mmCIF file of C-alpha atoms in Angstrom:
data_model
loop_
_atom_site.group_PDB
_atom_site.id
_atom_site.type_symbol
_atom_site.label_atom_id
_atom_site.label_comp_id
_atom_site.label_asym_id
_atom_site.label_seq_id
_atom_site.Cartn_x
_atom_site.Cartn_y
_atom_site.Cartn_z
ATOM 1 C CA HIS W 14 -11.350 46.958 -22.390
ATOM 2 C CA VAL W 15 -8.791 44.373 -24.113
ATOM 3 C CA GLN W 16 -5.503 45.383 -25.609
ATOM 4 C CA LEU W 17 -4.213 43.054 -28.447
ATOM 5 C CA VAL W 18 -0.223 43.661 -29.399
ATOM 6 C CA GLU W 19 0.745 41.892 -32.854
ATOM 7 C CA SER W 20 4.740 40.878 -33.027
ATOM 8 C CA GLY W 21 6.324 38.707 -35.864
ATOM 9 C CA GLY W 22 6.100 41.266 -39.324
ATOM 10 C CA GLY W 23 9.503 42.405 -40.910
ATOM 11 C CA SER W 24 10.405 41.970 -44.689
ATOM 12 C CA VAL W 25 11.489 39.115 -46.202
ATOM 13 C CA GLN W 26 11.909 37.529 -49.813
ATOM 14 C CA ALA W 27 9.295 35.983 -51.760
ATOM 15 C CA GLY W 28 9.070 32.145 -50.825
ATOM 16 C CA GLU W 29 10.527 33.040 -47.296
ATOM 17 C CA SER W 30 8.141 32.399 -44.110
ATOM 18 C CA LEU W 31 7.150 34.800 -41.392
ATOM 19 C CA ARG W 32 5.041 33.771 -37.963
ATOM 20 C CA LEU W 33 3.055 36.374 -36.298
ATOM 21 C CA SER W 34 1.790 36.479 -32.661
ATOM 22 C CA CYS W 35 -0.917 38.290 -31.110
ATOM 23 C CA SER W 36 -1.103 38.683 -27.399
ATOM 24 C CA ALA W 37 -4.441 40.022 -25.938
ATOM 25 C CA SER W 38 -4.034 41.959 -22.333
ATOM 26 C CA THR W 39 -6.857 39.158 -20.607
ATOM 27 C CA TYR W 40 -8.341 36.212 -21.981
ATOM 28 C CA THR W 41 -10.964 36.876 -24.749
ATOM 29 C CA GLY W 42 -12.588 33.782 -24.517
ATOM 30 C CA SER W 43 -13.392 31.359 -27.316
ATOM 31 C CA ARG W 44 -17.136 31.623 -27.999
ATOM 32 C CA ASP W 45 -16.170 34.458 -30.483
ATOM 33 C CA TYR W 46 -14.744 34.663 -33.760
ATOM 34 C CA MET W 47 -10.625 35.485 -34.126
ATOM 35 C CA GLY W 48 -8.982 36.468 -36.906
ATOM 36 C CA TRP W 49 -5.876 37.951 -38.932
ATOM 37 C CA PHE W 50 -6.590 40.489 -41.415
ATOM 38 C CA ARG W 51 -4.438 42.782 -43.636
ATOM 39 C CA GLN W 52 -4.327 46.071 -44.982
ATOM 40 C CA ALA W 53 -2.205 46.933 -48.174
ATOM 41 C CA PRO W 54 -1.462 50.503 -48.892
ATOM 42 C CA GLY W 55 -4.480 52.139 -50.641
ATOM 43 C CA LYS W 56 -6.372 49.259 -49.943
ATOM 44 C CA GLU W 57 -9.260 47.895 -47.686
ATOM 45 C CA ARG W 58 -8.765 46.113 -45.231
ATOM 46 C CA GLU W 59 -9.446 41.760 -46.028
ATOM 47 C CA GLY W 60 -9.592 39.096 -43.790
ATOM 48 C CA ILE W 61 -7.053 36.646 -44.087
ATOM 49 C CA ALA W 62 -7.834 33.440 -41.377
ATOM 50 C CA CYS W 63 -10.069 33.017 -38.435
ATOM 51 C CA ILE W 64 -11.001 30.729 -35.615
ATOM 52 C CA LYS W 65 -14.781 30.503 -35.195
ATOM 53 C CA PRO W 66 -16.315 29.664 -32.124
ATOM 54 C CA ARG W 67 -16.246 25.653 -32.446
ATOM 55 C CA GLY W 68 -12.208 25.935 -33.233
ATOM 56 C CA ASN W 69 -13.166 25.254 -37.305
ATOM 57 C CA LEU W 70 -10.938 27.593 -39.053
ATOM 58 C CA GLY W 71 -11.454 29.705 -42.017
ATOM 59 C CA TYR W 72 -9.091 30.952 -44.838
ATOM 60 C CA ALA W 73 -9.641 33.374 -47.303
ATOM 61 C CA ARG W 74 -8.501 32.290 -50.714
ATOM 62 C CA SER W 75 -4.854 34.284 -51.027
ATOM 63 C CA ALA W 76 -3.870 32.281 -47.762
ATOM 64 C CA GLU W 77 -5.220 28.773 -48.458
ATOM 65 C CA GLY W 78 -2.556 26.101 -48.069
ATOM 66 C CA ARG W 79 0.528 28.767 -47.038
ATOM 67 C CA PHE W 80 -1.249 30.108 -44.310
ATOM 68 C CA THR W 81 -2.101 28.731 -41.006
ATOM 69 C CA ILE W 82 -3.750 30.185 -37.950
ATOM 70 C CA SER W 83 -3.722 28.924 -34.553
ATOM 71 C CA ARG W 84 -4.232 29.742 -30.753
ATOM 72 C CA ASP W 85 -2.579 28.775 -27.673
ATOM 73 C CA ASN W 86 -5.454 30.081 -24.958
ATOM 74 C CA ALA W 87 -2.921 29.304 -22.127
ATOM 75 C CA ARG W 88 -0.807 32.423 -23.665
ATOM 76 C CA ASN W 89 -3.357 34.511 -24.779
ATOM 77 C CA THR W 90 -1.908 34.481 -27.992
ATOM 78 C CA LEU W 91 -2.993 33.703 -31.769
ATOM 79 C CA TYR W 92 -0.805 32.960 -34.640
ATOM 80 C CA LEU W 93 -0.830 32.991 -38.027
ATOM 81 C CA GLN W 94 2.390 30.888 -39.837
ATOM 82 C CA MET W 95 3.195 32.650 -42.891
ATOM 83 C CA ASP W 96 5.260 30.298 -45.490
ATOM 84 C CA GLY W 97 5.492 30.346 -49.084
ATOM 85 C CA LEU W 98 5.649 34.407 -49.189
ATOM 86 C CA LYS W 99 4.477 36.398 -52.046
ATOM 87 C CA PRO W 100 4.997 40.047 -53.079
ATOM 88 C CA GLU W 101 0.792 40.665 -52.968
ATOM 89 C CA ASP W 102 1.198 39.000 -49.149
ATOM 90 C CA THR W 103 2.828 42.523 -48.167
ATOM 91 C CA GLY W 104 0.820 45.101 -46.334
ATOM 92 C CA THR W 105 0.215 45.451 -42.244
ATOM 93 C CA TYR W 106 -1.323 42.638 -40.485
ATOM 94 C CA TYR W 107 -3.691 43.133 -37.357
ATOM 95 C CA CYS W 108 -5.641 40.771 -35.326
ATOM 96 C CA ALA W 109 -8.873 41.000 -34.290
ATOM 97 C CA ARG W 110 -10.907 39.241 -31.360
ATOM 98 C CA GLY W 111 -14.775 39.512 -30.393
ATOM 99 C CA GLY W 112 -15.777 38.792 -33.446
ATOM 100 C CA SER W 113 -19.346 37.368 -34.848
ATOM 101 C CA GLY W 114 -17.783 36.869 -38.245
ATOM 102 C CA CYS W 115 -15.212 35.135 -39.995
ATOM 103 C CA LEU W 116 -13.560 37.257 -42.429
ATOM 104 C CA VAL W 117 -15.608 40.312 -42.517
ATOM 105 C CA ALA W 118 -13.598 43.552 -40.459
ATOM 106 C CA SER W 119 -17.029 45.710 -39.276
ATOM 107 C CA LEU W 120 -18.091 42.038 -37.284
ATOM 108 C CA TYR W 121 -14.794 42.609 -34.951
ATOM 109 C CA ARG W 122 -14.553 44.509 -31.555
ATOM 110 C CA TYR W 123 -11.233 44.048 -30.691
ATOM 111 C CA TRP W 124 -8.387 45.163 -32.684
ATOM 112 C CA GLY W 125 -4.554 45.219 -32.634
ATOM 113 C CA ARG W 126 -2.291 48.212 -34.418
ATOM 114 C CA GLY W 127 -0.892 46.045 -36.589
ATOM 115 C CA THR W 128 2.333 44.402 -37.987
ATOM 116 C CA GLN W 129 4.606 45.391 -41.138
ATOM 117 C CA VAL W 130 5.308 42.746 -43.574
ATOM 118 C CA THR W 131 6.704 43.349 -46.791
ATOM 119 C CA VAL W 132 7.760 40.673 -49.287
ATOM 120 C CA SER W 133 10.330 41.721 -52.021
#
């Protein structure tokens, strides 16, 4: 069983940056998709960014040009650098691994418990 733990959330002003991290208890390999999702109050969980099995990256339109997903395989850690944050970026951010698709939550097997990001 893979455990994922997110960190790095917080409360920031619009325009500021945050870097989220997601540590995995075991190496989950590089053959599956891994990604970041966001859920705002009263809304469905939406895909923000992913790393595809061959290393290509995928982003939601809302994240393109502002967010950067990356990984450190040696540390079993996934990152999401978020720059130019906007109030609409507010929500709980989840990392996910073991995916078979990029930004579709139902296609991921392992989930963290989330970290809160609030932008005012």
